[in-house]
Amino acid sequence: YESKFIEKIIKVIGDKLSRTPLSVAPNMIGMQSRVENINLWLQQGSTDVGILVIYGISGIGKTTIAKYVYNSNFRRFKGSSFLENIKEISQQPNGLVQIQTQLLYDILNGRKVKIHSVSQGVTEIEDAISSKRVLLVLDDVDHEDQLDALLRMKDHFCPGSKIIITTRRARLKTHLVTEVHAVESLDQNESLELFSWHAFGQNHPVEDHIEYSKKIVDHCQGLPLALKVLGSSLLGVSIDVWKSAFEKLEAIPNGEIINKLRVSYDSLQDDNDQNVFLHISCFLIGKDKDYIVKILDGCEFFTNIAIQNLIDRCLVTIDSCDKVQMHDLIRGMGREIVRLESKEPWKRSRVWRLKDSFKILTEKNGTGTIEGLALDMHMHPTNSPIYSNEKVLETNAFGRMRELKLLHLSHVQLDGCYAEFCTELRWLCWVKFPLDSIPSDFPLGSLIVLEMQYSNLRQVCQGTKCLPLLKILDLRHCDSLTNATDFSCCPSLEKLILLDCESLVEVNESIGNLERLVYLSLRDCKNLKMLPKNILMLKLLETLIVSGCTNLNELSLEMLRNMESLRVLETDEIPIGDELWPGRSSRILSSLPCSLVYLSLQDCSLSDDSFPRDFNNLSSLQRLNLGNNPIRSLPNCIQGLRGLSELSFWECRRLKSLVGLPRVGNLNVECCVLLKKIAYQSGQFRKHGTKCFYNDNLVEWENNYKLEPIGRVDVEIINLLGLCKLESMAPIRIRKPYQSQIDDDRCPVQGLYERGIFSTFFAGNEVPGQFSHKSTKSSISFVVPLLPNHRIGGLKVFAVYTKQANDSPWALPGPLITRVRNKSKGLKWIYAPSHCGIPAEGEDMIWLSHWKLEEEVHLDGGDEVLVSVIMEPWLQVKEFGIQLLQPLQEESHNNMTSAQHKTIDPYYAACATSGDSDEYKPGVYLLSRRSVPIKDPIWFNKILGDSDEEDKEEEQQDGHTIAAAKTDGNINSRGLLCGWKVLLTAVCFFLTLLLSLLFFTFSQKEGIV
């Protein structure tokens, strides 16, 4: 038995040693923050078989991240395999079998298994993975059949096994995936650093190359592949070559980068998706998705499914405004595909470069190949032939472009008749159209979208000309338009934009005939006085925007009551609350349609008396904007809006209190400079996103914090902290939430109640009260004593700090942070006070706080705890201390003071330190009122603190010892000192010695044999 046991030990050790890390490139810029959540997922200890997908565009760093994560975690599993280039290998003869063979070889630690078919491979893999936890990485997966050969047996994986997939497809096998990780581009600083390593061999550019380095980095938009390729190509060359390379880059993308990115384009299943991609990359980036769908559906494409496939392959994204966006290098790849169609621009399917388009139109050599063309003369140099009248563009230059469907012209004037103009146009965008109406011979019968912004139009169509298929008409900024056209010429219209048509005095009554109209914008039509009565006939109208129509009369708004389809109404800057019209605002607001989901009343002169008693007519309302109105308190009618998800009081500079708020998802009180209090209806508070900048007077925010003068603080807390002579405390400078600068104004010392923690800041260096642990360092480690009632009820913390000479930029959420880390249980609590004292240079400041710990906060006897205070570099900690408190102590204080003073503040008693905190990641709780991560990743990583780094810092700190902590009140602590560490070290030593002896004995026996 002894020999078999030794053999097993040797095999385990051999298996561990035989698995080596993967080779990864040096200079892993920005890697730590990008792999943190993946590492947490791998290390959380779950017994589930988990599948995580890492996706992003080509060159974004998916494989690099996967390798880094693999190297950091593969030894935690009994078996592991990293299968690279699955897409490429699977396309080879018997490629899937090769992949299965490699997987088995890795998991079985070098034992080869002969596989003849995919189905046999599945069976073999099922046997191999059923008895051991494995980490499996599948790199560059493109199709689901590649996964089927490897994941068809997911149920056979040993519990706790993890699979990571890298792919360019966001929706790959979504029904099997448990986690999805989208790889983000590098930020500006990370990009410049990575580029510099490849271009200069150091982490920053050399002095005379900074300008072009930044230009090239901007061009790459955070794509690591591009930064590496371009950086390496410019290593060691002169500045003249740099300049020439950048100029070429703007015209012709780098071939190596394009070839890498083109893989995603080539993987598109058919020419429908490819053509949609090319149209977007050449003409339609930044347009609304619905807008693009209408145009390209009119070109007989299946646009919705195509866009979804492009999103799936990370070729386009949809932003928060529903606009289609594309990485600049992806756009360059698409345009390069078109450029390579032919050396002659007129033989290409799409023409967008100014020089090419201008040449085609002046030489009149357009062809039937051209499907889209763009010409923006606004960007043309003033010394060009078009300005010197040497060349004139004529309409017949378009005659041979029989397949032209997309046309974008800007500041272009054409001479001639339009009878021979191309007849297949679906999209015409003509900025600065020079004529006062669209010529009657202009063949626009197939047009879907017509944009004529900043044009000279006085009317849209002459005579009885019909645009039967037109769905979107955009005439914004047409200052000469006085009377919108007879809309009977465009019966299919769905969206009408007449924004900022300053001369528009009326809208033709024929608008009532537009049975399909869903969107109407009349924003900033300042001379418009009356909405057409026939607007009530628009049974499908969902969005009406009349913001800025300052002369619109009240009857126009009152008659909207019967528009049952209206969901969005914007009436900003219409003075419906003007004092010259008493009662008008209440009447108008009471008559709004009950179907509204979003209502904007910004800058409408609404005061407290302008609102009706209730908003019963707005029971469906979800978003309400009351910004920039002279409101002083929360209108009563808003308290009944139970369905609100967004509520804005932006720049309501007279607003003093918001008491009785309903349950709101997002609250905007930015620039409400007089606001002092925010409170909610009973049971209506929930955590939400809040914009709360420039609110220096806000002292009470329910379920977040409360600030009050130190003289009004509960006697109980004053006694707990040992404070005295409150009246003699000197005023201090306080940094308030979201404050970007600190002024020299000083205010009286305040008490801050926040998340179950009380804090106060005051000048000086004499700390009141007793503290069992003090240090001149910024952290203290201790072992929790074994108390009679087995738990700690409170924690006192103090820090004496001063300001150093060198200031540095602020880091959010604040320059002061206390972190409590239970090393035994793997838990952390991080507290950044919303308000903090800022010392003047050479002045000492004391931060004194008391943490009221609930039972859920696990600080049990024997736990090793590290408490740290973290500050910006320009603040120096001079002394730091802690004191544990037991529950009985606090109860005695309660009994002693209850008769003398009010009960403890609800902001302090109600907020349990863990129960009301935000779990940023497993085991890490943010007690700041800001639950969002700190923007500076280096600073935030320091706050979160890596365990190994913390331990190393502990050992390096002089005079920093680990000891059993004592609590106040002469309690027999029976602490554990640090005996468990000594014991663990001894056990590891003796086990190592025993294994060595056994290995030596076994070797001797083998030698004898």
JSON list of C-alpha atoms in Angstrom, two decimals, residues 871-968:
[
{"chain": "A", "resi": 871, "resn": "MET", "atom": "CA", "xyz": [-5.83, 58.31, 0.61]},
{"chain": "A", "resi": 872, "resn": "GLU", "atom": "CA", "xyz": [-4.69, 60.22, -2.44]},
{"chain": "A", "resi": 873, "resn": "PRO", "atom": "CA", "xyz": [-0.90, 60.66, -2.71]},
{"chain": "A", "resi": 874, "resn": "TRP", "atom": "CA", "xyz": [-1.13, 64.31, -1.71]},
{"chain": "A", "resi": 875, "resn": "LEU", "atom": "CA", "xyz": [-2.62, 63.35, 1.67]},
{"chain": "A", "resi": 876, "resn": "GLN", "atom": "CA", "xyz": [-0.30, 61.72, 4.22]},
{"chain": "A", "resi": 877, "resn": "VAL", "atom": "CA", "xyz": [-1.47, 59.49, 7.07]},
{"chain": "A", "resi": 878, "resn": "LYS", "atom": "CA", "xyz": [0.34, 60.40, 10.28]},
{"chain": "A", "resi": 879, "resn": "GLU", "atom": "CA", "xyz": [-1.46, 58.05, 12.67]},
{"chain": "A", "resi": 880, "resn": "PHE", "atom": "CA", "xyz": [-4.12, 55.37, 12.33]},
{"chain": "A", "resi": 881, "resn": "GLY", "atom": "CA", "xyz": [-6.01, 53.37, 14.94]},
{"chain": "A", "resi": 882, "resn": "ILE", "atom": "CA", "xyz": [-8.92, 50.99, 15.57]},
{"chain": "A", "resi": 883, "resn": "GLN", "atom": "CA", "xyz": [-10.97, 49.76, 18.51]},
{"chain": "A", "resi": 884, "resn": "LEU", "atom": "CA", "xyz": [-13.47, 46.88, 18.57]},
{"chain": "A", "resi": 885, "resn": "LEU", "atom": "CA", "xyz": [-16.73, 47.33, 20.48]},
{"chain": "A", "resi": 886, "resn": "GLN", "atom": "CA", "xyz": [-19.02, 44.62, 21.79]},
{"chain": "A", "resi": 887, "resn": "PRO", "atom": "CA", "xyz": [-22.84, 44.84, 21.58]},
{"chain": "A", "resi": 888, "resn": "LEU", "atom": "CA", "xyz": [-23.27, 45.10, 25.38]},
{"chain": "A", "resi": 889, "resn": "GLN", "atom": "CA", "xyz": [-21.25, 48.29, 25.40]},
{"chain": "A", "resi": 890, "resn": "GLU", "atom": "CA", "xyz": [-23.50, 49.91, 22.86]},
{"chain": "A", "resi": 891, "resn": "GLU", "atom": "CA", "xyz": [-26.61, 48.79, 24.72]},
{"chain": "A", "resi": 892, "resn": "SER", "atom": "CA", "xyz": [-25.31, 50.38, 27.92]},
{"chain": "A", "resi": 893, "resn": "HIS", "atom": "CA", "xyz": [-24.79, 53.61, 26.08]},
{"chain": "A", "resi": 894, "resn": "ASN", "atom": "CA", "xyz": [-28.33, 53.39, 24.71]},
{"chain": "A", "resi": 895, "resn": "ASN", "atom": "CA", "xyz": [-29.79, 52.88, 28.18]},
{"chain": "A", "resi": 896, "resn": "MET", "atom": "CA", "xyz": [-27.71, 55.69, 29.63]},
{"chain": "A", "resi": 897, "resn": "THR", "atom": "CA", "xyz": [-28.65, 58.28, 27.07]},
{"chain": "A", "resi": 898, "resn": "SER", "atom": "CA", "xyz": [-32.18, 57.41, 26.00]},
{"chain": "A", "resi": 899, "resn": "ALA", "atom": "CA", "xyz": [-33.70, 59.51, 28.76]},
{"chain": "A", "resi": 900, "resn": "GLN", "atom": "CA", "xyz": [-31.38, 62.42, 28.08]},
{"chain": "A", "resi": 901, "resn": "HIS", "atom": "CA", "xyz": [-31.59, 62.65, 24.33]},
{"chain": "A", "resi": 902, "resn": "LYS", "atom": "CA", "xyz": [-33.51, 61.60, 21.26]},
{"chain": "A", "resi": 903, "resn": "THR", "atom": "CA", "xyz": [-33.26, 58.07, 19.89]},
{"chain": "A", "resi": 904, "resn": "ILE", "atom": "CA", "xyz": [-30.47, 57.27, 17.50]},
{"chain": "A", "resi": 905, "resn": "ASP", "atom": "CA", "xyz": [-30.81, 58.79, 14.05]},
{"chain": "A", "resi": 906, "resn": "PRO", "atom": "CA", "xyz": [-32.64, 56.48, 11.61]},
{"chain": "A", "resi": 907, "resn": "TYR", "atom": "CA", "xyz": [-29.96, 57.06, 8.96]},
{"chain": "A", "resi": 908, "resn": "TYR", "atom": "CA", "xyz": [-27.55, 55.46, 11.43]},
{"chain": "A", "resi": 909, "resn": "ALA", "atom": "CA", "xyz": [-29.68, 52.71, 12.92]},
{"chain": "A", "resi": 910, "resn": "ALA", "atom": "CA", "xyz": [-31.48, 51.55, 9.80]},
{"chain": "A", "resi": 911, "resn": "CYS", "atom": "CA", "xyz": [-28.49, 51.11, 7.54]},
{"chain": "A", "resi": 912, "resn": "ALA", "atom": "CA", "xyz": [-26.83, 47.78, 8.22]},
{"chain": "A", "resi": 913, "resn": "THR", "atom": "CA", "xyz": [-23.26, 47.79, 7.01]},
{"chain": "A", "resi": 914, "resn": "SER", "atom": "CA", "xyz": [-23.75, 44.75, 4.83]},
{"chain": "A", "resi": 915, "resn": "GLY", "atom": "CA", "xyz": [-27.47, 44.58, 4.27]},
{"chain": "A", "resi": 916, "resn": "ASP", "atom": "CA", "xyz": [-27.69, 48.02, 2.69]},
{"chain": "A", "resi": 917, "resn": "SER", "atom": "CA", "xyz": [-24.42, 47.82, 0.78]},
{"chain": "A", "resi": 918, "resn": "ASP", "atom": "CA", "xyz": [-23.73, 47.16, -2.87]},
{"chain": "A", "resi": 919, "resn": "GLU", "atom": "CA", "xyz": [-21.96, 43.90, -3.68]},
{"chain": "A", "resi": 920, "resn": "TYR", "atom": "CA", "xyz": [-19.58, 45.11, -6.36]},
{"chain": "A", "resi": 921, "resn": "LYS", "atom": "CA", "xyz": [-18.29, 41.57, -6.86]},
{"chain": "A", "resi": 922, "resn": "PRO", "atom": "CA", "xyz": [-18.47, 38.39, -4.75]},
{"chain": "A", "resi": 923, "resn": "GLY", "atom": "CA", "xyz": [-17.28, 39.19, -1.26]},
{"chain": "A", "resi": 924, "resn": "VAL", "atom": "CA", "xyz": [-16.62, 42.89, -1.93]},
{"chain": "A", "resi": 925, "resn": "TYR", "atom": "CA", "xyz": [-19.11, 45.48, -0.67]},
{"chain": "A", "resi": 926, "resn": "LEU", "atom": "CA", "xyz": [-19.04, 49.18, -1.55]},
{"chain": "A", "resi": 927, "resn": "LEU", "atom": "CA", "xyz": [-20.41, 51.29, 1.30]},
{"chain": "A", "resi": 928, "resn": "SER", "atom": "CA", "xyz": [-20.01, 54.54, -0.59]},
{"chain": "A", "resi": 929, "resn": "ARG", "atom": "CA", "xyz": [-23.25, 56.14, -1.68]},
{"chain": "A", "resi": 930, "resn": "ARG", "atom": "CA", "xyz": [-21.80, 55.74, -5.15]},
{"chain": "A", "resi": 931, "resn": "SER", "atom": "CA", "xyz": [-22.16, 52.15, -6.27]},
{"chain": "A", "resi": 932, "resn": "VAL", "atom": "CA", "xyz": [-20.36, 52.69, -9.58]},
{"chain": "A", "resi": 933, "resn": "PRO", "atom": "CA", "xyz": [-16.69, 51.73, -9.81]},
{"chain": "A", "resi": 934, "resn": "ILE", "atom": "CA", "xyz": [-14.09, 54.43, -9.53]},
{"chain": "A", "resi": 935, "resn": "LYS", "atom": "CA", "xyz": [-13.11, 55.66, -12.98]},
{"chain": "A", "resi": 936, "resn": "ASP", "atom": "CA", "xyz": [-9.34, 55.47, -12.53]},
{"chain": "A", "resi": 937, "resn": "PRO", "atom": "CA", "xyz": [-8.62, 51.69, -12.82]},
{"chain": "A", "resi": 938, "resn": "ILE", "atom": "CA", "xyz": [-5.23, 51.92, -11.11]},
{"chain": "A", "resi": 939, "resn": "TRP", "atom": "CA", "xyz": [-6.69, 53.74, -8.11]},
{"chain": "A", "resi": 940, "resn": "PHE", "atom": "CA", "xyz": [-9.70, 51.44, -7.99]},
{"chain": "A", "resi": 941, "resn": "ASN", "atom": "CA", "xyz": [-7.55, 48.30, -8.14]},
{"chain": "A", "resi": 942, "resn": "LYS", "atom": "CA", "xyz": [-5.55, 49.68, -5.24]},
{"chain": "A", "resi": 943, "resn": "ILE", "atom": "CA", "xyz": [-8.76, 50.08, -3.27]},
{"chain": "A", "resi": 944, "resn": "LEU", "atom": "CA", "xyz": [-10.02, 46.60, -4.11]},
{"chain": "A", "resi": 945, "resn": "GLY", "atom": "CA", "xyz": [-6.57, 45.28, -3.27]},
{"chain": "A", "resi": 946, "resn": "ASP", "atom": "CA", "xyz": [-5.16, 42.01, -4.53]},
{"chain": "A", "resi": 947, "resn": "SER", "atom": "CA", "xyz": [-4.72, 39.59, -1.65]},
{"chain": "A", "resi": 948, "resn": "ASP", "atom": "CA", "xyz": [-1.14, 38.59, -2.42]},
{"chain": "A", "resi": 949, "resn": "GLU", "atom": "CA", "xyz": [-0.04, 42.18, -2.85]},
{"chain": "A", "resi": 950, "resn": "GLU", "atom": "CA", "xyz": [-1.68, 43.15, 0.42]},
{"chain": "A", "resi": 951, "resn": "ASP", "atom": "CA", "xyz": [0.13, 40.40, 2.28]},
{"chain": "A", "resi": 952, "resn": "LYS", "atom": "CA", "xyz": [3.42, 41.49, 0.77]},
{"chain": "A", "resi": 953, "resn": "GLU", "atom": "CA", "xyz": [2.78, 45.10, 1.78]},
{"chain": "A", "resi": 954, "resn": "GLU", "atom": "CA", "xyz": [2.00, 43.95, 5.31]},
{"chain": "A", "resi": 955, "resn": "GLU", "atom": "CA", "xyz": [5.30, 42.15, 5.62]},
{"chain": "A", "resi": 956, "resn": "GLN", "atom": "CA", "xyz": [7.24, 45.16, 4.33]},
{"chain": "A", "resi": 957, "resn": "GLN", "atom": "CA", "xyz": [5.75, 47.65, 6.78]},
{"chain": "A", "resi": 958, "resn": "ASP", "atom": "CA", "xyz": [8.07, 48.37, 9.70]},
{"chain": "A", "resi": 959, "resn": "GLY", "atom": "CA", "xyz": [6.51, 47.98, 13.11]},
{"chain": "A", "resi": 960, "resn": "HIS", "atom": "CA", "xyz": [3.43, 46.38, 11.61]},
{"chain": "A", "resi": 961, "resn": "THR", "atom": "CA", "xyz": [2.44, 43.35, 13.67]},
{"chain": "A", "resi": 962, "resn": "ILE", "atom": "CA", "xyz": [-0.40, 40.89, 13.77]},
{"chain": "A", "resi": 963, "resn": "ALA", "atom": "CA", "xyz": [-1.92, 40.51, 17.21]},
{"chain": "A", "resi": 964, "resn": "ALA", "atom": "CA", "xyz": [-5.14, 39.65, 18.95]},
{"chain": "A", "resi": 965, "resn": "ALA", "atom": "CA", "xyz": [-7.31, 42.76, 19.23]},
{"chain": "A", "resi": 966, "resn": "LYS", "atom": "CA", "xyz": [-8.76, 43.88, 22.53]},
{"chain": "A", "resi": 967, "resn": "THR", "atom": "CA", "xyz": [-12.15, 45.46, 22.93]},
{"chain": "A", "resi": 968, "resn": "ASP", "atom": "CA", "xyz": [-13.10, 48.19, 25.39]}
]
